[in-house]
Coordinates of C-alpha atoms and ligand atoms in Angstrom, one line a residue:
Chain A
X1 CA 0.0 0.0 0.0
X2 CA 1.4 3.4 -1.0
X3 CA 1.7 5.7 2.0
X4 CA 2.6 8.8 0.1
X5 CA 0.8 11.8 1.5
X6 CA -2.9 11.2 1.4
X7 CA -4.5 14.6 2.1
X8 CA -8.0 14.3 3.5
X9 CA -9.7 17.3 5.1
X10 CA -12.2 16.8 7.9
X11 CA -15.8 17.9 7.8
X12 CA -16.0 18.0 11.6
X13 CA -17.0 21.4 13.1
X14 CA -15.1 22.6 16.1
X15 CA -18.4 23.8 17.7
X16 CA -19.6 20.2 17.7
X17 CA -16.6 18.9 19.6
X18 CA -17.3 17.4 23.0
X19 CA -13.8 18.2 24.2
X20 CA -11.5 21.1 23.3
X21 CA -8.2 22.0 24.9
X22 CA -4.8 23.6 24.1
X23 CA -1.7 21.7 25.2
X24 CA 1.2 24.2 25.6
X25 CA 4.7 23.2 24.6
X26 CA 6.4 21.1 27.2
X27 CA 3.1 19.8 28.7
X28 CA 1.4 16.4 28.6
X29 CA -2.1 15.0 28.1
X30 CA -3.5 11.6 29.0
X31 CA -7.0 10.7 28.0
X32 CA -9.1 7.6 27.3
X33 CA -11.0 7.7 24.0
X34 CA -14.3 5.7 23.8
X35 CA -14.5 3.4 20.8
X36 CA -15.4 5.4 17.7
X37 CA -14.5 8.8 19.1
X38 CA -12.3 11.0 16.9
X39 CA -9.3 13.0 18.2
X40 CA -8.0 15.9 16.2
X41 CA -4.5 17.2 16.9
X42 CA -3.8 20.6 15.4
X43 CA -0.3 22.0 14.9
X44 CA -1.3 25.6 15.8
X45 CA 1.9 27.4 14.7
X46 CA 3.6 24.8 12.5
X47 CA 6.6 22.4 12.8
X48 CA 5.8 21.3 16.3
X49 CA 6.1 17.6 17.3
X50 CA 3.2 15.9 19.2
X51 CA 4.8 12.8 20.7
X52 CA 2.0 10.3 21.0
X53 CA 1.5 6.9 22.5
X54 CA -1.6 4.7 22.5
X55 CA -2.6 1.7 24.6
X56 CA -5.5 -0.6 24.8
X57 CA -7.1 1.0 27.9
X58 CA -8.7 -2.3 28.9
X59 CA -5.3 -4.0 28.8
X60 CA -2.6 -1.4 29.4
X61 CA 0.1 -4.0 28.9
X62 CA -0.7 -3.9 25.1
X63 CA 1.0 -0.8 23.8
X64 CA 1.2 0.8 20.3
X65 CA 3.7 -1.0 18.1
X66 CA 5.6 1.1 15.6
X67 CA 7.1 -1.9 13.8
X68 CA 3.8 -3.8 13.6
X69 CA 2.1 -0.7 12.2
X70 CA 4.8 0.0 9.5
X71 CA 5.0 -3.7 8.6
X72 CA 1.3 -4.1 8.1
X73 CA 1.4 -1.3 5.5
X74 CA 5.0 -2.0 4.3
X75 CA 5.7 1.7 4.6
X76 CA 7.4 3.7 7.4
X77 CA 5.3 6.9 7.2
X78 CA 1.8 7.5 8.7
X79 CA -1.0 9.4 6.9
X80 CA -4.7 9.0 6.1
X81 CA -5.6 5.3 6.0
X82 CA -2.8 4.2 8.3
X83 CA -4.1 1.8 11.0
X84 CA -2.3 2.0 14.3
X85 CA -1.7 -1.4 15.7
X86 CA -0.8 -2.7 19.2
X87 CA 1.9 -5.2 19.8
X88 CA -0.7 -7.9 20.0
X89 CA -1.9 -6.9 16.5
X90 CA -5.1 -5.3 17.9
X91 CA -6.2 -2.3 16.0
X92 CA -6.1 0.8 18.3
X93 CA -7.0 3.6 16.0
X94 CA -6.9 4.7 12.4
X95 CA -6.0 8.0 10.8
X96 CA -9.1 9.4 9.1
X97 CA -7.9 12.9 8.1
X98 CA -4.4 14.4 7.5
X99 CA -3.6 17.9 6.1
X100 CA 0.1 17.7 7.1
X101 CA 1.9 15.3 4.7
X102 CA 3.5 12.5 6.7
X103 CA 4.0 11.6 10.3
X104 CA 7.0 9.8 11.9
X105 CA 6.9 6.7 14.0
X106 CA 10.6 5.7 14.0
X107 CA 12.2 8.7 15.7
X108 CA 10.8 8.1 19.2
X109 CA 10.7 10.8 22.0
X110 CA 13.5 12.9 23.4
X111 CA 14.7 12.2 26.9
X112 CA 17.2 13.7 29.3
X113 CA 19.5 10.7 28.7
X114 CA 19.3 10.7 24.9
X115 CA 19.9 14.5 25.0
X116 CA 23.2 13.9 26.7
X117 CA 24.2 11.7 23.8
X118 CA 22.8 13.6 20.9
X119 CA 23.7 17.1 22.0
X120 CA 26.0 17.3 25.0
X121 CA 26.3 16.1 28.6
X122 CA 25.4 19.6 29.7
X123 CA 21.9 19.2 28.1
X124 CA 20.8 16.6 30.6
X125 CA 18.9 19.1 32.7
X126 CA 16.7 20.3 29.9
X127 CA 13.0 19.5 29.7
X128 CA 12.1 16.5 27.6
X129 CA 9.3 14.3 26.4
X130 CA 10.0 11.1 28.3
X131 CA 9.9 13.1 31.6
X132 CA 6.5 14.5 30.4
X133 CA 5.2 11.0 29.7
X134 CA 6.2 9.8 33.2
X135 CA 4.8 12.9 34.9
X136 CA 1.4 12.2 33.2
X137 CA 1.5 8.6 34.4
X138 CA 2.2 9.9 37.9
X139 CA -0.7 12.4 37.8
X140 CA -3.4 10.4 36.1
X141 CA -5.8 8.3 38.2
X142 CA -5.1 5.3 35.9
X143 CA -1.4 6.0 35.5
X144 CA -0.4 3.4 38.1
X145 CA -1.4 0.8 35.5
X146 CA 1.5 1.9 33.3
X147 CA 5.3 2.0 33.9
X148 CA 8.4 3.1 32.2
X149 CA 8.6 -0.3 30.5
X150 CA 5.4 0.6 28.7
X151 CA 6.9 3.6 27.0
X152 CA 7.5 1.9 23.7
X153 CA 8.5 3.9 20.6
X154 CA 5.9 6.5 19.9
X155 CA 4.4 8.4 17.0
X156 CA 5.7 11.9 16.3
X157 CA 2.8 13.7 14.7
X158 CA 3.9 16.5 12.3
X159 CA 7.6 15.3 12.3
X160 CA 9.4 14.4 9.1
X161 CA 12.1 11.8 9.8
X162 CA 13.1 10.4 6.4
X163 CA 15.0 7.2 5.9
X164 CA 17.1 7.4 2.8
X165 CA 17.6 4.5 0.3
X166 CA 21.2 4.3 1.6
X167 CA 19.9 3.6 5.1
X168 CA 20.5 7.1 6.6
X169 CA 18.1 8.7 9.0
X170 CA 17.7 12.5 9.2
X171 CA 15.4 15.0 10.8
X172 CA 14.0 17.4 8.2
X173 CA 11.9 20.5 8.7
X174 CA 8.9 21.5 7.0
X175 CA 6.1 19.2 6.0
X176 CA 3.8 20.7 8.6
X177 CA 2.6 24.3 8.9
X178 CA 0.3 26.5 11.0
X179 CA -3.1 24.9 11.3
X180 CA -2.2 21.5 9.9
X181 CA -4.0 18.7 11.7
X182 CA -4.4 15.0 11.9
X183 CA -7.5 13.0 13.1
X184 CA -7.5 9.6 14.7
X185 CA -10.6 7.5 15.1
X186 CA -10.3 5.1 18.0
X187 CA -11.0 1.4 17.2
X188 CA -11.3 0.4 20.9
X189 CA -11.2 1.9 24.3
X190 CA -7.8 3.6 23.6
X191 CA -5.7 5.5 26.1
X192 CA -3.8 8.3 24.4
X193 CA -0.7 9.8 26.0
X194 CA 0.8 13.0 24.4
X195 CA 3.9 14.9 25.2
X196 CA 3.9 18.2 23.4
X197 CA 7.7 18.3 22.7
X198 CA 9.8 21.0 24.6
X199 CA 12.9 20.3 22.5
X200 CA 15.2 23.4 22.3
X201 CA 18.2 21.6 20.6
X202 CA 16.7 20.5 17.3
X203 CA 16.5 23.0 14.5
X204 CA 13.3 21.3 13.1
X205 CA 11.1 23.6 15.1
X206 CA 13.4 26.7 14.8
X207 CA 14.2 26.2 18.5
X208 CA 10.7 27.4 19.3
X209 CA 8.3 24.8 20.8
X210 CA 4.7 25.9 20.3
X211 CA 1.2 24.7 21.5
X212 CA -1.0 22.1 19.9
X213 CA -4.8 22.0 20.1
X214 CA -6.8 18.8 20.8
X215 CA -10.5 18.3 20.0
X216 CA -12.7 15.2 20.4
X217 CA -15.9 14.3 18.6
X218 CA -18.2 11.4 19.5
X219 CA -17.8 10.1 16.0
Chain B
X1 CA 40.2 -16.7 20.2
X2 CA 38.5 -19.8 21.6
X3 CA 34.8 -19.6 22.6
X4 CA 33.8 -20.0 26.3
X5 CA 30.6 -21.5 25.1
X6 CA 28.8 -22.1 21.9
X7 CA 25.5 -23.5 20.6
X8 CA 23.7 -23.8 17.3
X9 CA 20.2 -22.4 17.1
X10 CA 18.1 -24.6 14.9
X11 CA 15.8 -23.0 12.3
X12 CA 12.9 -21.7 14.4
X13 CA 15.0 -22.0 17.6
X14 CA 15.6 -19.5 20.3
X15 CA 18.0 -18.7 23.1
X16 CA 18.2 -16.4 26.1
X17 CA 21.0 -15.7 28.6
X18 CA 22.8 -13.1 30.7
X19 CA 26.2 -12.3 29.3
X20 CA 28.8 -10.2 31.2
X21 CA 30.3 -6.8 30.4
X22 CA 33.3 -6.9 28.0
X23 CA 32.5 -10.4 26.6
X24 CA 31.9 -10.9 22.9
X25 CA 29.0 -12.6 21.2
X26 CA 29.6 -13.9 17.7
X27 CA 26.7 -15.0 15.5
X28 CA 27.5 -17.1 12.4
X29 CA 25.0 -17.8 9.6
X30 CA 25.8 -21.5 8.8
X31 CA 23.9 -21.2 5.5
X32 CA 22.7 -18.4 3.3
X33 CA 19.6 -16.3 4.1
X34 CA 19.7 -16.2 7.9
X35 CA 17.7 -13.9 10.2
X36 CA 18.0 -13.7 14.0
X37 CA 15.7 -11.3 15.9
X38 CA 17.2 -9.9 19.1
X39 CA 16.0 -8.1 22.2
X40 CA 18.4 -6.8 24.8
X41 CA 17.9 -5.7 28.4
X42 CA 20.2 -4.5 31.2
X43 CA 20.6 -7.6 33.4
X44 CA 20.5 -5.7 36.6
X45 CA 17.5 -3.5 35.8
X46 CA 15.3 -5.1 33.2
X47 CA 13.3 -1.9 32.7
X48 CA 16.4 -0.5 30.9
X49 CA 16.6 -1.9 27.4
X50 CA 17.8 -1.5 23.9
X51 CA 15.9 1.5 22.4
X52 CA 15.7 1.5 18.6
X53 CA 14.8 5.2 18.1
X54 CA 17.5 6.5 20.5
X55 CA 20.1 4.2 18.8
X56 CA 19.2 5.3 15.3
X57 CA 18.7 9.0 16.0
X58 CA 22.1 9.3 17.8
X59 CA 24.0 7.8 14.9
X60 CA 21.8 9.2 12.1
X61 CA 21.3 5.8 10.6
X62 CA 18.5 3.4 9.8
X63 CA 20.8 0.4 9.5
X64 CA 23.4 -1.2 11.8
X65 CA 27.0 -2.2 11.1
X66 CA 30.5 -2.1 12.5
X67 CA 31.1 0.9 14.7
X68 CA 27.5 1.3 15.7
X69 CA 26.5 1.2 19.4
X70 CA 23.2 -0.3 20.6
X71 CA 21.9 2.3 23.1
X72 CA 19.5 1.9 26.0
X73 CA 16.5 4.1 26.9
X74 CA 18.6 5.4 29.8
X75 CA 21.3 6.8 27.5
X76 CA 24.0 4.2 27.8
X77 CA 25.9 1.9 25.5
X78 CA 24.7 -1.6 26.0
X79 CA 26.7 -3.2 23.2
X80 CA 28.8 -2.3 20.2
X81 CA 29.3 -3.9 16.8
X82 CA 32.9 -4.9 16.7
X83 CA 33.0 -6.8 13.5
X84 CA 30.6 -7.2 10.7
X85 CA 30.9 -9.1 7.4
X86 CA 27.7 -7.6 5.9
X87 CA 27.5 -3.8 6.3
X88 CA 23.8 -3.8 7.0
X89 CA 21.6 -5.3 9.7
X90 CA 17.9 -4.3 10.0
X91 CA 16.6 -2.5 13.0
X92 CA 13.1 -1.6 11.5
X93 CA 11.4 -4.8 10.3
X94 CA 10.2 -6.3 13.6
X95 CA 9.4 -10.0 14.2
X96 CA 7.1 -12.6 12.7
X97 CA 3.8 -13.3 14.3
X98 CA 1.7 -16.5 14.6
X99 CA -0.9 -15.1 12.3
X100 CA 1.7 -13.9 9.7
X101 CA 3.6 -17.2 9.9
X102 CA 0.4 -19.3 9.3
X103 CA -0.8 -17.2 6.4
X104 CA 2.6 -17.1 4.6
X105 CA 3.9 -20.6 5.2
X106 CA 0.7 -22.6 6.0
X107 CA -0.8 -23.6 9.3
X108 CA 1.4 -26.0 11.2
X109 CA 1.1 -27.5 14.7
X110 CA 3.2 -29.7 16.9
X111 CA 0.6 -32.5 16.9
X112 CA 1.0 -33.0 13.2
X113 CA 4.5 -31.9 12.5
X114 CA 6.3 -32.6 15.8
X115 CA 9.5 -30.5 15.8
X116 CA 9.0 -29.5 12.2
X117 CA 6.2 -27.1 13.1
X118 CA 6.9 -23.5 12.1
X119 CA 7.6 -21.2 15.0
X120 CA 7.0 -17.5 15.1
X121 CA 9.2 -14.7 16.5
X122 CA 6.3 -13.4 18.6
X123 CA 5.9 -16.7 20.5
X124 CA 9.7 -17.4 20.8
X125 CA 10.3 -13.9 22.3
X126 CA 7.2 -14.2 24.6
X127 CA 8.5 -17.5 26.0
X128 CA 12.0 -16.2 26.7
X129 CA 10.6 -12.9 28.1
X130 CA 8.4 -14.8 30.6
X131 CA 11.3 -17.2 31.5
X132 CA 13.3 -14.1 32.5
X133 CA 10.6 -12.4 34.6
X134 CA 9.3 -10.1 31.8
X135 CA 6.3 -10.4 29.6
X136 CA 4.8 -9.5 26.2
X137 CA 4.4 -5.9 27.4
X138 CA 8.2 -5.7 27.2
X139 CA 8.5 -6.5 23.5
X140 CA 9.8 -3.6 21.5
X141 CA 11.6 -3.3 18.1
X142 CA 14.1 -6.0 17.6
X143 CA 17.4 -6.0 15.7
X144 CA 17.2 -8.4 12.8
X145 CA 20.8 -9.7 12.3
X146 CA 21.7 -10.7 8.8
X147 CA 18.7 -9.0 7.1
X148 CA 18.5 -5.8 5.0
X149 CA 15.4 -3.6 4.5
X150 CA 15.6 -0.6 2.3
X151 CA 13.1 2.3 2.2
X152 CA 12.5 4.3 -1.0
X153 CA 11.7 8.0 -1.1
X154 CA 8.0 7.4 -0.5
X155 CA 8.8 5.3 2.6
X156 CA 8.0 1.9 1.0
X157 CA 9.9 -0.9 2.7
X158 CA 11.6 -3.6 0.6
X159 CA 13.4 -6.7 1.8
X160 CA 16.8 -7.2 0.1
X161 CA 17.2 -10.6 -1.5
X162 CA 20.4 -12.6 -1.3
X163 CA 21.9 -10.3 1.3
X164 CA 23.4 -12.9 3.7
X165 CA 25.8 -15.5 2.4
X166 CA 26.7 -18.7 4.2
X167 CA 29.4 -18.2 6.8
X168 CA 28.6 -14.5 7.5
X169 CA 29.5 -13.4 11.0
X170 CA 28.7 -10.4 13.2
X171 CA 30.4 -9.8 16.6
X172 CA 29.1 -7.7 19.4
X173 CA 31.0 -6.5 22.5
X174 CA 28.8 -6.1 25.5
X175 CA 29.4 -2.8 27.3
X176 CA 27.1 -3.7 30.2
X177 CA 25.8 -7.0 31.8
X178 CA 22.9 -7.8 29.6
X179 CA 20.1 -10.2 29.1
X180 CA 20.0 -11.3 25.5
X181 CA 17.0 -12.9 23.8
X182 CA 17.4 -14.4 20.3
X183 CA 14.8 -15.9 18.0
X184 CA 16.0 -17.7 14.8
X185 CA 12.8 -17.0 12.9
X186 CA 12.3 -15.5 9.4
X187 CA 12.3 -11.8 8.7
X188 CA 8.6 -10.7 8.5
X189 CA 9.2 -9.0 5.1
X190 CA 11.1 -11.9 3.6
X191 CA 9.0 -12.6 0.5
X192 CA 10.0 -16.2 -0.2
X193 CA 7.2 -18.7 0.3
X194 CA 9.3 -21.4 2.0
X195 CA 10.1 -21.0 5.7
X196 CA 13.9 -20.3 5.7
X197 CA 15.8 -23.1 7.4
X198 CA 19.1 -21.7 8.4
X199 CA 21.0 -22.8 11.5
X200 CA 22.9 -20.0 13.3
X201 CA 25.8 -20.5 15.6
X202 CA 26.1 -18.4 18.8
X203 CA 29.5 -18.2 20.5
X204 CA 30.5 -16.3 23.7
X205 CA 34.1 -15.3 23.6
X206 CA 36.3 -14.0 26.5
X207 CA 36.2 -10.4 27.6
X208 CA 38.3 -7.8 25.7
X209 CA 39.6 -4.4 26.9
X210 CA 38.1 -1.2 25.5
X211 CA 41.1 1.1 24.9
X212 CA 41.1 4.8 24.1
X213 CA 41.5 4.2 20.4
X214 CA 38.5 1.9 20.2
X215 CA 36.8 2.1 16.8
X216 CA 33.2 2.0 18.3
X217 CA 33.9 4.5 21.0
X218 CA 35.3 6.9 18.4
X219 CA 32.9 6.2 15.6
X220 CA 30.9 9.3 16.4
X221 CA 31.0 11.9 19.2
X222 CA 27.5 10.6 20.2
X223 CA 29.0 7.1 20.7
X224 CA 31.7 8.5 23.0
X225 CA 29.1 10.2 25.1
X226 CA 27.0 7.0 25.4
X227 CA 30.2 5.2 26.6
X228 CA 30.9 8.0 29.0
X229 CA 27.4 7.4 30.5
X230 CA 28.1 3.7 30.8
X231 CA 31.5 4.2 32.4
X232 CA 30.0 6.7 34.9
X233 CA 27.4 4.1 35.8
X234 CA 30.0 1.6 36.7
X235 CA 32.4 4.1 38.3
X236 CA 29.7 4.9 40.8
X237 CA 29.5 1.2 41.8
X238 CA 33.1 0.0 41.7
Ligands
LIG1 ZN1 10.5 15.7 22.7

């Protein structure tokens, strides 16, 4: 299946949403979608990364699987039509609209520890997505059902992380822009965990992390 | 250098074990077309494990070869690739599943086929995870030794045919005490219709010293910083 950009605009109206919230850069969000609900994530100012994990909320040990997802479509990018699979093979959600271009599921999230490797030992104190994920687990009433071991490789909505035919991996700017969005429809009772990336070391976001907007519709 | 221990993994076979810091693990494809899926955990804290995205991002690569370091989610060097005949091992393709194995190669079961039944990576890894106190929730992307998957400009994944010749070896040096889990099961994107039947030899070789001029340490500045983090970890304990 070809996963070149499949641009699909949504007909859903913001005023009909049952949930509407802005996630500032560097903050997290954890929310259980009911089966059939649609989550829209909007890149308000462009070139932001929304690091996102999904779980079967009825069985938190079953996490989103990047490799099962890309294998099932024989393509490494996510766009409209991609089905997001759990490690068990269970369908967690599908992408029903996308105005961005492509979304990354290989690059994972930033962390204090990986920042010391990628940038410098002195960057270890800086805020990072894996800390946000763990803080969300600590705060959420259901968070005790999850642990660090459940933080498997995530989706980076709005990020462009091309793999070259020569086997290189790069971080590129620019497939997203202000107002670009992606919509996921949950296929089950799916727990969504988002870290709106605070990364200040990567030129992809022009060193300026910005807010994202989340809206939910009942279908 | 003589092996401390060695064993041959049969086609469909698996192995898990804890191997100490500094020791070498050498895998040898005894016939052409091998694939071994590998998971790796820090033996002392199993919640620390090989992290595919951190490993690839730090080294700006989507394939693994000599000089590359396998990094943990806690920012440390777990193992490094000391020697490689092939130039490309796959970190993206994942493991075979029961459903995928049945649909590609035909349904098989022990009752009918005895030890000829066709095992899947998913089940092999699950068994060894549970044996070592972990579970299916701990599965994450594997390294597929001996396989090559290329991605075109559109992101389409293609399995490279005839990549691994008989006798090919790859040697890892373990930079921490690790739990290794191996499954000798086909690559999930291998298009051939016959279940590949390639025995693979595993050998554990005596520990070697890491010196200042080490190729893997100096391969990239990122690798040096991952080693620094590992050395600090041990310096705090010794
Ligand atoms: Zn981040």
